[in-house]
mmCIF file of C-alpha atoms and ligand atoms in Angstrom:
data_model
loop_
_atom_site.group_PDB
_atom_site.id
_atom_site.type_symbol
_atom_site.label_atom_id
_atom_site.label_comp_id
_atom_site.label_asym_id
_atom_site.label_seq_id
_atom_site.Cartn_x
_atom_site.Cartn_y
_atom_site.Cartn_z
ATOM 1 C CA MET A 45 1.822 -55.560 -52.135
ATOM 2 C CA THR A 46 -0.406 -55.527 -55.193
ATOM 3 C CA GLU A 47 0.207 -52.518 -57.364
ATOM 4 C CA LYS A 48 -2.828 -50.195 -57.414
ATOM 5 C CA ILE A 49 -4.197 -50.265 -60.920
ATOM 6 C CA ILE A 50 -7.617 -49.409 -62.208
ATOM 7 C CA ILE A 51 -8.701 -52.001 -64.693
ATOM 8 C CA LEU A 52 -11.079 -50.786 -67.279
ATOM 9 C CA ALA A 53 -13.295 -53.068 -69.264
ATOM 10 C CA ASP A 54 -11.855 -54.050 -72.600
ATOM 11 C CA GLY A 55 -12.203 -50.912 -74.708
ATOM 12 C CA ARG A 56 -10.133 -52.213 -77.580
ATOM 13 C CA SER A 57 -12.630 -54.470 -79.253
ATOM 14 C CA ARG A 58 -14.307 -53.561 -82.499
ATOM 15 C CA PRO A 59 -17.643 -54.660 -83.899
ATOM 16 C CA PRO A 60 -16.952 -57.771 -85.926
ATOM 17 C CA ALA A 61 -17.430 -57.739 -89.653
ATOM 18 C CA ILE A 62 -20.442 -59.437 -91.161
ATOM 19 C CA PRO A 63 -19.162 -61.663 -93.963
ATOM 20 C CA PRO A 64 -20.328 -60.264 -97.324
ATOM 21 C CA ALA A 65 -21.744 -63.607 -98.425
ATOM 22 C CA PHE A 66 -22.838 -66.153 -95.840
ATOM 23 C CA GLU A 67 -24.853 -69.296 -95.446
ATOM 24 C CA ALA A 68 -27.194 -70.263 -92.633
ATOM 25 C CA PRO A 69 -25.477 -72.041 -89.700
ATOM 26 C CA THR A 70 -25.225 -75.805 -90.135
ATOM 27 C CA GLY A 71 -24.783 -76.780 -86.485
ATOM 28 C CA GLU A 72 -21.092 -77.403 -87.033
ATOM 29 C CA VAL A 73 -18.423 -74.720 -87.321
ATOM 30 C CA ARG A 74 -14.707 -75.389 -86.892
ATOM 31 C CA ASP A 75 -11.862 -73.057 -86.074
ATOM 32 C CA ARG A 76 -8.409 -72.954 -87.682
ATOM 33 C CA LEU A 77 -7.325 -75.892 -85.517
ATOM 34 C CA ALA A 78 -10.455 -77.897 -86.463
ATOM 35 C CA ARG A 79 -12.047 -77.390 -83.027
ATOM 36 C CA PRO A 80 -15.867 -77.248 -83.045
ATOM 37 C CA LEU A 81 -17.895 -74.712 -81.052
ATOM 38 C CA ARG A 82 -19.720 -76.599 -78.299
ATOM 39 C CA ASP A 83 -19.689 -74.543 -75.076
ATOM 40 C CA LEU A 84 -20.678 -70.990 -74.301
ATOM 41 C CA ARG A 85 -19.834 -69.300 -71.012
ATOM 42 C CA ILE A 86 -21.791 -66.161 -70.346
ATOM 43 C CA SER A 87 -20.718 -63.629 -67.749
ATOM 44 C CA ILE A 88 -23.882 -61.931 -66.527
ATOM 45 C CA THR A 89 -22.303 -59.514 -64.066
ATOM 46 C CA ASP A 90 -18.817 -58.165 -63.390
ATOM 47 C CA ARG A 91 -19.701 -57.703 -59.694
ATOM 48 C CA CYS A 92 -18.956 -60.127 -56.897
ATOM 49 C CA ASN A 93 -19.590 -60.121 -53.157
ATOM 50 C CA PHE A 94 -16.281 -61.960 -52.543
ATOM 51 C CA ARG A 95 -12.809 -60.497 -52.913
ATOM 52 C CA CYS A 96 -10.876 -63.700 -53.514
ATOM 53 C CA VAL A 97 -7.234 -62.781 -53.308
ATOM 54 C CA TYR A 98 -6.375 -64.579 -56.544
ATOM 55 C CA CYS A 99 -9.291 -63.188 -58.567
ATOM 56 C CA MET A 100 -10.682 -59.839 -57.377
ATOM 57 C CA PRO A 101 -8.122 -58.589 -54.844
ATOM 58 C CA LYS A 102 -9.380 -55.812 -52.590
ATOM 59 C CA GLU A 103 -6.485 -53.549 -53.491
ATOM 60 C CA VAL A 104 -7.774 -53.353 -57.051
ATOM 61 C CA PHE A 105 -11.505 -54.000 -56.677
ATOM 62 C CA ASP A 106 -12.060 -51.406 -53.958
ATOM 63 C CA LYS A 107 -14.832 -48.863 -53.371
ATOM 64 C CA ASP A 108 -13.534 -46.688 -56.222
ATOM 65 C CA TYR A 109 -13.542 -49.502 -58.756
ATOM 66 C CA GLN A 110 -15.688 -48.660 -61.759
ATOM 67 C CA TYR A 111 -18.020 -51.537 -62.535
ATOM 68 C CA LEU A 112 -19.950 -51.552 -65.782
ATOM 69 C CA PRO A 113 -23.029 -49.326 -65.754
ATOM 70 C CA HIS A 114 -26.314 -51.215 -66.023
ATOM 71 C CA SER A 115 -26.929 -49.873 -69.543
ATOM 72 C CA SER A 116 -23.728 -51.602 -70.725
ATOM 73 C CA LEU A 117 -24.892 -55.029 -69.625
ATOM 74 C CA LEU A 118 -26.602 -57.254 -72.132
ATOM 75 C CA THR A 119 -30.294 -57.564 -71.328
ATOM 76 C CA PHE A 120 -31.806 -61.028 -70.872
ATOM 77 C CA GLU A 121 -33.397 -60.718 -74.317
ATOM 78 C CA GLU A 122 -30.040 -59.817 -75.863
ATOM 79 C CA ILE A 123 -28.268 -62.690 -74.092
ATOM 80 C CA THR A 124 -30.908 -65.166 -75.259
ATOM 81 C CA ARG A 125 -30.873 -63.869 -78.801
ATOM 82 C CA LEU A 126 -27.108 -64.214 -79.009
ATOM 83 C CA ALA A 127 -27.152 -67.618 -77.311
ATOM 84 C CA ARG A 128 -29.575 -68.807 -79.970
ATOM 85 C CA GLN A 129 -27.037 -67.985 -82.699
ATOM 86 C CA PHE A 130 -24.318 -69.910 -80.856
ATOM 87 C CA VAL A 131 -26.627 -72.885 -80.457
ATOM 88 C CA ALA A 132 -27.306 -72.790 -84.201
ATOM 89 C CA HIS A 133 -23.544 -73.265 -84.670
ATOM 90 C CA GLY A 134 -23.437 -76.338 -82.429
ATOM 91 C CA VAL A 135 -23.307 -75.106 -78.829
ATOM 92 C CA GLU A 136 -24.777 -77.741 -76.506
ATOM 93 C CA LYS A 137 -23.749 -76.405 -73.123
ATOM 94 C CA ILE A 138 -24.216 -72.970 -71.563
ATOM 95 C CA ARG A 139 -22.639 -71.946 -68.280
ATOM 96 C CA LEU A 140 -23.637 -68.708 -66.539
ATOM 97 C CA THR A 141 -20.846 -67.089 -64.609
ATOM 98 C CA GLY A 142 -19.350 -63.744 -63.673
ATOM 99 C CA GLY A 143 -18.562 -62.045 -61.262
ATOM 100 C CA GLU A 144 -21.084 -63.742 -59.035
ATOM 101 C CA PRO A 145 -24.004 -64.696 -61.309
ATOM 102 C CA LEU A 146 -26.504 -65.005 -58.456
ATOM 103 C CA LEU A 147 -26.115 -61.260 -57.839
ATOM 104 C CA ARG A 148 -27.843 -60.522 -61.150
ATOM 105 C CA LYS A 149 -31.460 -59.586 -60.400
ATOM 106 C CA ASN A 150 -34.135 -61.965 -61.706
ATOM 107 C CA ILE A 151 -31.583 -64.477 -62.963
ATOM 108 C CA GLU A 152 -34.364 -67.089 -62.794
ATOM 109 C CA ARG A 153 -36.058 -65.322 -65.699
ATOM 110 C CA LEU A 154 -32.892 -65.561 -67.815
ATOM 111 C CA ILE A 155 -32.600 -69.245 -66.959
ATOM 112 C CA GLU A 156 -36.180 -69.826 -68.091
ATOM 113 C CA MET A 157 -35.426 -68.122 -71.394
ATOM 114 C CA LEU A 158 -32.228 -70.116 -71.999
ATOM 115 C CA ALA A 159 -33.827 -73.369 -70.894
ATOM 116 C CA ALA A 160 -36.346 -73.005 -73.722
ATOM 117 C CA LEU A 161 -33.566 -73.196 -76.354
ATOM 118 C CA ARG A 162 -32.924 -76.499 -78.123
ATOM 119 C CA THR A 163 -29.723 -77.836 -79.673
ATOM 120 C CA VAL A 164 -29.585 -78.462 -83.409
ATOM 121 C CA ASP A 165 -30.643 -82.052 -82.632
ATOM 122 C CA GLY A 166 -33.667 -80.771 -80.735
ATOM 123 C CA LYS A 167 -32.337 -81.604 -77.272
ATOM 124 C CA PRO A 168 -32.404 -79.346 -74.195
ATOM 125 C CA LEU A 169 -29.127 -77.563 -73.516
ATOM 126 C CA ASP A 170 -26.845 -78.593 -70.693
ATOM 127 C CA LEU A 171 -27.549 -75.460 -68.655
ATOM 128 C CA THR A 172 -25.373 -74.811 -65.663
ATOM 129 C CA LEU A 173 -23.931 -72.069 -63.483
ATOM 130 C CA THR A 174 -20.776 -71.398 -61.464
ATOM 131 C CA THR A 175 -21.281 -69.689 -58.108
ATOM 132 C CA ASN A 176 -19.441 -68.900 -54.900
ATOM 133 C CA GLY A 177 -22.422 -70.461 -53.112
ATOM 134 C CA SER A 178 -23.168 -67.473 -50.906
ATOM 135 C CA LEU A 179 -26.761 -67.098 -52.139
ATOM 136 C CA LEU A 180 -27.370 -70.693 -53.105
ATOM 137 C CA ALA A 181 -29.229 -71.847 -50.003
ATOM 138 C CA ARG A 182 -31.774 -69.112 -50.669
ATOM 139 C CA LYS A 183 -32.029 -69.558 -54.436
ATOM 140 C CA ALA A 184 -31.421 -73.237 -55.268
ATOM 141 C CA ARG A 185 -35.043 -74.277 -55.542
ATOM 142 C CA ALA A 186 -36.098 -71.331 -57.711
ATOM 143 C CA LEU A 187 -33.099 -71.910 -60.000
ATOM 144 C CA LYS A 188 -34.071 -75.542 -60.468
ATOM 145 C CA GLU A 189 -37.694 -74.634 -61.113
ATOM 146 C CA ALA A 190 -36.558 -72.122 -63.736
ATOM 147 C CA GLY A 191 -34.791 -74.907 -65.651
ATOM 148 C CA LEU A 192 -31.204 -74.883 -64.387
ATOM 149 C CA GLN A 193 -29.782 -78.396 -64.489
ATOM 150 C CA ARG A 194 -26.608 -78.290 -62.418
ATOM 151 C CA VAL A 195 -24.343 -75.992 -60.437
ATOM 152 C CA THR A 196 -20.621 -75.763 -59.809
ATOM 153 C CA VAL A 197 -19.740 -74.257 -56.448
ATOM 154 C CA SER A 198 -16.361 -72.706 -55.655
ATOM 155 C CA LEU A 199 -14.899 -73.560 -52.262
ATOM 156 C CA ASP A 200 -11.188 -73.111 -51.600
ATOM 157 C CA ALA A 201 -10.852 -74.528 -48.084
ATOM 158 C CA LEU A 202 -12.702 -76.355 -45.332
ATOM 159 C CA ASP A 203 -10.782 -74.589 -42.621
ATOM 160 C CA ASP A 204 -12.806 -71.510 -41.782
ATOM 161 C CA ALA A 205 -9.864 -69.176 -41.144
ATOM 162 C CA THR A 206 -8.196 -70.137 -44.432
ATOM 163 C CA PHE A 207 -11.427 -69.720 -46.382
ATOM 164 C CA ARG A 208 -12.268 -66.378 -44.787
ATOM 165 C CA ALA A 209 -8.770 -65.121 -45.602
ATOM 166 C CA MET A 210 -9.076 -66.266 -49.221
ATOM 167 C CA ASN A 211 -12.518 -64.809 -49.901
ATOM 168 C CA ASP A 212 -11.383 -61.719 -47.955
ATOM 169 C CA VAL A 213 -14.927 -60.757 -46.927
ATOM 170 C CA ASP A 214 -15.076 -63.034 -43.876
ATOM 171 C CA PHE A 215 -17.572 -65.450 -45.427
ATOM 172 C CA ALA A 216 -17.926 -68.724 -43.504
ATOM 173 C CA VAL A 217 -17.356 -72.223 -44.921
ATOM 174 C CA SER A 218 -20.558 -73.468 -43.252
ATOM 175 C CA ASP A 219 -22.684 -71.119 -45.356
ATOM 176 C CA VAL A 220 -21.205 -72.475 -48.597
ATOM 177 C CA LEU A 221 -21.682 -76.064 -47.391
ATOM 178 C CA GLU A 222 -25.305 -75.222 -46.635
ATOM 179 C CA GLY A 223 -25.641 -73.873 -50.198
ATOM 180 C CA ILE A 224 -24.196 -77.100 -51.614
ATOM 181 C CA GLU A 225 -26.677 -79.199 -49.637
ATOM 182 C CA ALA A 226 -29.593 -76.973 -50.689
ATOM 183 C CA ALA A 227 -28.533 -77.342 -54.330
ATOM 184 C CA HIS A 228 -28.295 -81.107 -53.898
ATOM 185 C CA ASP A 229 -31.741 -81.271 -52.290
ATOM 186 C CA ALA A 230 -33.179 -79.150 -55.092
ATOM 187 C CA GLY A 231 -31.864 -81.643 -57.682
ATOM 188 C CA LEU A 232 -29.074 -79.462 -59.092
ATOM 189 C CA GLY A 233 -26.587 -82.334 -59.138
ATOM 190 C CA PRO A 234 -24.186 -83.814 -59.721
ATOM 191 C CA ILE A 235 -22.622 -80.819 -58.004
ATOM 192 C CA LYS A 236 -19.041 -79.955 -58.832
ATOM 193 C CA VAL A 237 -17.027 -78.225 -56.135
ATOM 194 C CA ASN A 238 -14.093 -76.194 -57.470
ATOM 195 C CA MET A 239 -11.043 -75.547 -55.331
ATOM 196 C CA VAL A 240 -8.319 -73.276 -56.717
ATOM 197 C CA VAL A 241 -5.049 -74.398 -55.188
ATOM 198 C CA LYS A 242 -2.496 -71.711 -54.447
ATOM 199 C CA ALA A 243 0.845 -72.834 -53.063
ATOM 200 C CA GLY A 244 1.475 -71.678 -49.512
ATOM 201 C CA THR A 245 -2.096 -70.378 -49.173
ATOM 202 C CA ASN A 246 -4.506 -73.317 -49.178
ATOM 203 C CA GLU A 247 -2.503 -76.344 -50.303
ATOM 204 C CA GLN A 248 -2.823 -77.799 -46.775
ATOM 205 C CA GLU A 249 -6.570 -78.003 -47.497
ATOM 206 C CA ILE A 250 -6.220 -80.485 -50.385
ATOM 207 C CA LEU A 251 -6.534 -83.561 -48.161
ATOM 208 C CA PRO A 252 -9.216 -82.221 -45.789
ATOM 209 C CA MET A 253 -11.317 -81.267 -48.835
ATOM 210 C CA ALA A 254 -10.764 -84.704 -50.407
ATOM 211 C CA ARG A 255 -11.721 -86.454 -47.163
ATOM 212 C CA HIS A 256 -14.817 -84.270 -46.715
ATOM 213 C CA PHE A 257 -16.249 -84.941 -50.186
ATOM 214 C CA HIS A 258 -15.113 -88.595 -50.347
ATOM 215 C CA GLY A 259 -18.224 -90.767 -50.131
ATOM 216 C CA THR A 260 -20.582 -87.987 -51.284
ATOM 217 C CA PRO A 261 -22.155 -87.583 -54.740
ATOM 218 C CA HIS A 262 -20.330 -84.242 -55.171
ATOM 219 C CA ILE A 263 -17.348 -84.098 -57.533
ATOM 220 C CA LEU A 264 -14.421 -82.180 -56.067
ATOM 221 C CA ARG A 265 -12.192 -80.547 -58.671
ATOM 222 C CA PHE A 266 -8.808 -78.997 -58.072
ATOM 223 C CA ILE A 267 -7.859 -76.088 -60.334
ATOM 224 C CA GLU A 268 -4.291 -74.968 -60.884
ATOM 225 C CA PHE A 269 -3.865 -71.281 -60.056
ATOM 226 C CA MET A 270 -3.908 -69.571 -63.456
ATOM 227 C CA ASP A 271 -2.371 -66.418 -64.893
ATOM 228 C CA VAL A 272 -5.704 -64.914 -65.892
ATOM 229 C CA GLY A 273 -6.144 -61.156 -65.902
ATOM 230 C CA ALA A 274 -3.529 -58.696 -64.769
ATOM 231 C CA SER A 275 -4.271 -58.115 -61.107
ATOM 232 C CA ASN A 276 -3.626 -61.355 -59.232
ATOM 233 C CA GLY A 277 0.183 -61.227 -59.156
ATOM 234 C CA TRP A 278 0.433 -64.692 -60.678
ATOM 235 C CA ASN A 279 3.719 -66.489 -60.422
ATOM 236 C CA MET A 280 4.574 -70.045 -61.480
ATOM 237 C CA LYS A 281 5.899 -70.634 -57.953
ATOM 238 C CA ASP A 282 2.297 -70.374 -56.698
ATOM 239 C CA VAL A 283 1.115 -73.268 -58.853
ATOM 240 C CA ILE A 284 0.827 -76.772 -57.396
ATOM 241 C CA PRO A 285 0.810 -79.103 -60.417
ATOM 242 C CA SER A 286 -2.229 -81.379 -60.667
ATOM 243 C CA ALA A 287 0.063 -84.419 -60.794
ATOM 244 C CA GLU A 288 1.254 -83.471 -57.306
ATOM 245 C CA ILE A 289 -2.331 -83.046 -56.077
ATOM 246 C CA VAL A 290 -3.235 -86.497 -57.395
ATOM 247 C CA ARG A 291 -0.119 -87.926 -55.732
ATOM 248 C CA ARG A 292 -0.969 -86.377 -52.347
ATOM 249 C CA ILE A 293 -4.572 -87.587 -52.360
ATOM 250 C CA GLY A 294 -3.705 -90.987 -53.815
ATOM 251 C CA ALA A 295 -1.228 -91.645 -51.011
ATOM 252 C CA GLU A 296 -4.151 -91.682 -48.571
ATOM 253 C CA LEU A 297 -7.144 -92.485 -50.749
ATOM 254 C CA PRO A 298 -6.025 -94.579 -53.748
ATOM 255 C CA MET A 299 -7.463 -93.373 -57.055
ATOM 256 C CA VAL A 300 -7.876 -94.759 -60.571
ATOM 257 C CA GLN A 301 -7.888 -92.555 -63.675
ATOM 258 C CA MET A 302 -11.149 -92.472 -65.673
ATOM 259 C CA ASP A 303 -11.915 -91.726 -69.322
ATOM 260 C CA PRO A 304 -13.168 -88.225 -70.146
ATOM 261 C CA ASN A 305 -16.933 -87.815 -70.494
ATOM 262 C CA TYR A 306 -16.389 -86.031 -73.813
ATOM 263 C CA THR A 307 -13.606 -84.507 -75.909
ATOM 264 C CA GLY A 308 -12.729 -81.067 -74.623
ATOM 265 C CA GLU A 309 -13.629 -81.733 -70.981
ATOM 266 C CA THR A 310 -11.553 -79.388 -68.818
ATOM 267 C CA ALA A 311 -10.979 -81.787 -65.929
ATOM 268 C CA ALA A 312 -9.058 -85.052 -65.978
ATOM 269 C CA ARG A 313 -11.214 -87.501 -64.022
ATOM 270 C CA TRP A 314 -10.209 -89.828 -61.214
ATOM 271 C CA ARG A 315 -12.311 -92.130 -59.042
ATOM 272 C CA TYR A 316 -11.602 -93.488 -55.613
ATOM 273 C CA ALA A 317 -10.630 -97.168 -55.770
ATOM 274 C CA ASP A 318 -12.947 -97.862 -52.807
ATOM 275 C CA GLY A 319 -16.009 -96.516 -54.654
ATOM 276 C CA GLY A 320 -16.001 -93.236 -52.697
ATOM 277 C CA GLY A 321 -16.789 -91.061 -55.714
ATOM 278 C CA GLU A 322 -15.013 -88.891 -58.246
ATOM 279 C CA VAL A 323 -12.334 -86.194 -58.238
ATOM 280 C CA GLY A 324 -11.204 -83.955 -61.105
ATOM 281 C CA VAL A 325 -8.040 -81.987 -61.754
ATOM 282 C CA ILE A 326 -7.900 -79.008 -64.079
ATOM 283 C CA SER A 327 -4.309 -78.593 -65.239
ATOM 284 C CA SER A 328 -4.550 -75.496 -67.382
ATOM 285 C CA VAL A 329 -0.996 -74.498 -66.508
ATOM 286 C CA THR A 330 0.997 -77.731 -66.407
ATOM 287 C CA GLN A 331 -0.930 -79.739 -69.017
ATOM 288 C CA ALA A 332 -2.669 -77.283 -71.282
ATOM 289 C CA PHE A 333 -5.723 -78.623 -73.070
ATOM 290 C CA CYS A 334 -6.082 -75.962 -75.778
ATOM 291 C CA ARG A 335 -6.162 -78.486 -78.598
ATOM 292 C CA ASP A 336 -9.548 -79.725 -77.441
ATOM 293 C CA CYS A 337 -10.968 -76.355 -76.360
ATOM 294 C CA THR A 338 -14.485 -75.869 -77.685
ATOM 295 C CA ARG A 339 -15.394 -72.882 -75.466
ATOM 296 C CA ALA A 340 -16.461 -69.369 -76.376
ATOM 297 C CA ARG A 341 -16.950 -66.684 -73.744
ATOM 298 C CA LEU A 342 -19.389 -63.819 -73.786
ATOM 299 C CA SER A 343 -18.505 -60.933 -71.485
ATOM 300 C CA THR A 344 -21.013 -59.023 -69.376
ATOM 301 C CA GLU A 345 -21.238 -56.312 -72.020
ATOM 302 C CA GLY A 346 -21.509 -58.665 -74.959
ATOM 303 C CA LYS A 347 -17.962 -59.112 -76.178
ATOM 304 C CA LEU A 348 -16.995 -62.468 -77.546
ATOM 305 C CA TYR A 349 -13.692 -63.914 -76.362
ATOM 306 C CA THR A 350 -12.361 -67.034 -77.993
ATOM 307 C CA CYS A 351 -9.873 -67.719 -75.174
ATOM 308 C CA LEU A 352 -9.851 -67.167 -71.393
ATOM 309 C CA PHE A 353 -6.467 -65.488 -71.803
ATOM 310 C CA ALA A 354 -7.503 -63.173 -74.613
ATOM 311 C CA THR A 355 -6.498 -59.536 -74.696
ATOM 312 C CA GLN A 356 -9.226 -58.475 -77.074
ATOM 313 C CA GLY A 357 -12.882 -59.302 -77.611
ATOM 314 C CA HIS A 358 -15.337 -58.850 -80.449
ATOM 315 C CA ASP A 359 -18.182 -56.462 -79.808
ATOM 316 C CA LEU A 360 -21.335 -58.450 -80.505
ATOM 317 C CA ARG A 361 -23.426 -55.943 -78.558
ATOM 318 C CA ALA A 362 -22.655 -53.359 -81.227
ATOM 319 C CA LEU A 363 -24.180 -55.702 -83.789
ATOM 320 C CA LEU A 364 -27.167 -56.468 -81.547
ATOM 321 C CA ARG A 365 -27.877 -52.814 -80.936
ATOM 322 C CA GLY A 366 -26.998 -51.844 -84.513
ATOM 323 C CA GLY A 367 -30.148 -53.361 -85.952
ATOM 324 C CA HIS A 368 -28.614 -56.485 -87.498
ATOM 325 C CA SER A 369 -30.691 -59.548 -88.255
ATOM 326 C CA ASP A 370 -30.304 -62.958 -86.594
ATOM 327 C CA GLU A 371 -28.816 -64.280 -89.845
ATOM 328 C CA GLU A 372 -26.165 -61.550 -89.785
ATOM 329 C CA LEU A 373 -25.393 -62.153 -86.113
ATOM 330 C CA ALA A 374 -25.013 -65.872 -86.713
ATOM 331 C CA ALA A 375 -22.771 -65.234 -89.718
ATOM 332 C CA ALA A 376 -20.536 -62.924 -87.681
ATOM 333 C CA VAL A 377 -20.259 -65.505 -84.870
ATOM 334 C CA GLY A 378 -19.457 -68.257 -87.368
ATOM 335 C CA ALA A 379 -16.769 -66.179 -89.072
ATOM 336 C CA LEU A 380 -15.160 -65.283 -85.735
ATOM 337 C CA TRP A 381 -15.033 -68.926 -84.727
ATOM 338 C CA GLN A 382 -13.574 -69.968 -88.091
ATOM 339 C CA ALA A 383 -10.816 -67.381 -87.642
ATOM 340 C CA ARG A 384 -9.949 -68.619 -84.134
ATOM 341 C CA GLY A 385 -6.432 -69.910 -83.627
ATOM 342 C CA ASP A 386 -6.003 -69.303 -79.866
ATOM 343 C CA ARG A 387 -3.905 -71.683 -77.829
ATOM 344 C CA TYR A 388 -2.558 -69.390 -75.158
ATOM 345 C CA SER A 389 -1.916 -72.010 -72.489
ATOM 346 C CA GLU A 390 0.121 -74.139 -74.849
ATOM 347 C CA LEU A 391 2.217 -71.152 -75.831
ATOM 348 C CA ARG A 392 2.398 -69.724 -72.318
ATOM 349 C CA THR A 393 5.686 -68.104 -71.537
ATOM 350 C CA ILE A 394 6.198 -67.725 -67.846
ATOM 351 C CA ASN A 395 5.886 -64.147 -66.733
ATOM 352 C CA THR A 396 4.613 -62.493 -63.630
ATOM 353 C CA ASP A 397 3.589 -59.080 -64.872
ATOM 354 C CA GLY A 398 0.208 -60.060 -66.291
ATOM 355 C CA LEU A 399 1.291 -59.126 -69.777
ATOM 356 C CA SER A 400 0.862 -61.431 -72.696
ATOM 357 C CA GLY A 401 3.519 -61.985 -75.311
ATOM 358 C CA SER A 402 2.124 -59.124 -77.352
ATOM 359 C CA GLY A 403 2.478 -56.726 -74.418
ATOM 360 C CA ALA A 404 -1.289 -56.219 -74.224
ATOM 361 C CA ARG A 405 -3.078 -56.497 -70.889
ATOM 362 C CA LYS A 406 -5.282 -59.554 -70.472
ATOM 363 C CA VAL A 407 -8.884 -59.018 -69.423
ATOM 364 C CA GLU A 408 -9.938 -59.952 -65.891
ATOM 365 C CA MET A 409 -11.730 -63.218 -65.137
ATOM 366 C CA SER A 410 -14.526 -61.391 -63.310
ATOM 367 C CA TYR A 411 -15.240 -59.460 -66.517
ATOM 368 C CA ILE A 412 -14.872 -62.209 -69.093
ATOM 369 C CA GLY A 413 -16.405 -64.891 -66.834
ATOM 370 C CA GLY A 414 -14.633 -67.813 -65.184
HETATM 371 N N1 LIG B 105 -18.353 -66.081 -58.623
HETATM 372 C C1 LIG B 105 -18.413 -67.385 -59.182
HETATM 373 C C2 LIG B 105 -17.565 -68.346 -58.392
HETATM 374 O O1 LIG B 105 -17.014 -67.967 -57.385
HETATM 375 O O2 LIG B 105 -17.486 -69.507 -58.782
HETATM 376 C C3 LIG B 105 -18.104 -67.464 -60.673
HETATM 377 C C4 LIG B 105 -16.956 -66.668 -61.199
HETATM 378 S S1 LIG B 105 -15.369 -67.223 -60.679
HETATM 379 C C5 LIG B 105 -14.354 -66.106 -61.598
HETATM 380 C C6 LIG B 105 -15.233 -68.777 -61.509
HETATM 381 C C7 LIG B 105 -14.134 -69.707 -61.050
HETATM 382 O O3 LIG B 105 -12.890 -69.172 -61.424
HETATM 383 C C8 LIG B 105 -14.063 -69.928 -59.558
HETATM 384 O O4 LIG B 105 -14.054 -71.322 -59.291
HETATM 385 C C9 LIG B 105 -12.746 -69.313 -59.178
HETATM 386 O O5 LIG B 105 -12.183 -69.950 -58.088
HETATM 387 C C10 LIG B 105 -11.949 -69.513 -60.446
HETATM 388 N N2 LIG B 105 -10.798 -68.633 -60.568
HETATM 389 C C11 LIG B 105 -10.752 -67.291 -60.448
HETATM 390 N N3 LIG B 105 -9.503 -66.840 -60.626
HETATM 391 C C12 LIG B 105 -8.723 -67.919 -60.868
HETATM 392 C C13 LIG B 105 -7.343 -68.109 -61.133
HETATM 393 N N4 LIG B 105 -6.490 -67.096 -61.176
HETATM 394 N N5 LIG B 105 -6.896 -69.360 -61.330
HETATM 395 C C14 LIG B 105 -7.752 -70.411 -61.278
HETATM 396 N N6 LIG B 105 -9.069 -70.295 -61.062
HETATM 397 C C15 LIG B 105 -9.550 -69.065 -60.837
#
């Protein structure tokens, strides 16, 4: 049974220092391992209407769980102002996540504000969102009209009983499939469908999922179960390596490996030899891709994390609400990125207690944003 623990938001982070002398952003900032800053994931709520057993287990995220108060959340204006500083440093892609991002009221307004930003080359951002799909059928069209370009939808099984057991709120597969179709019809494609594979829980769904999405324009991606946070009881025995997933699918539907779309892409790409579309595998456990990681994460309350497996963030909200100028904010972001040396997955030591090597507790995915 999962140990009952109350996870508080990361209270350890400090406001970052503003460098004493700084220059305006140049559109290119590199960290200690020469990785540029290209992607920003923004968690816009720590709440979710699902209780996926590997992410927000009911035993921990129960009725007594203390979510962030509304006043702690970054406002849309604050999110957009911060995003602008990241874009000035070279960010080209923004993904909204959570929690369940579609639970945030008036999200369309935030999308409109972010869609108005331009990269340093004057291009529109690649603006996307990850969702459990539960509200997508209702919202797809308005999201598209607001300026969202694409969506990624999480779906862990086609078998209804397996899916209901995994989301643990009795949500039906058919409703998510309806959301995917609504998103497709609204022009939010190509749609990526993410399936987290947990050994002994939904691995029997790998082939049914592959068969279902074979021949559609949707890109099915298999994610190795990761040791994020401290509440999901992660164990290496629960991980099905991507190589094994590729082997199982390939035995029935032969596949050919494809080149990445760009350096730093999380998924390794495969296409069906018969022209039936594309599949991706995200091997963050068995084949870590830290050396190409160009992602920064902004938590719901405005803390910057330079790694999904971080134990500590940097309190940008304190700078925002402390009266600092855009130039100072941008300088702080640039300095934080330059100091970044994270490569947790490459250094991962196998443990099952949710503690990192330093003994500090990792922040939850629902808080930092998946
Ligand atoms: N609520 C949205 C959703 O369901 O997609 C966005 C947030 S969710 C945290 C983002 C993604 O992280 C989902 O695809 C989810 O399956 C994945 N995820 C959560 N915990 C994970 C874990 N321990 N290992 C691998 N993927 C995980």
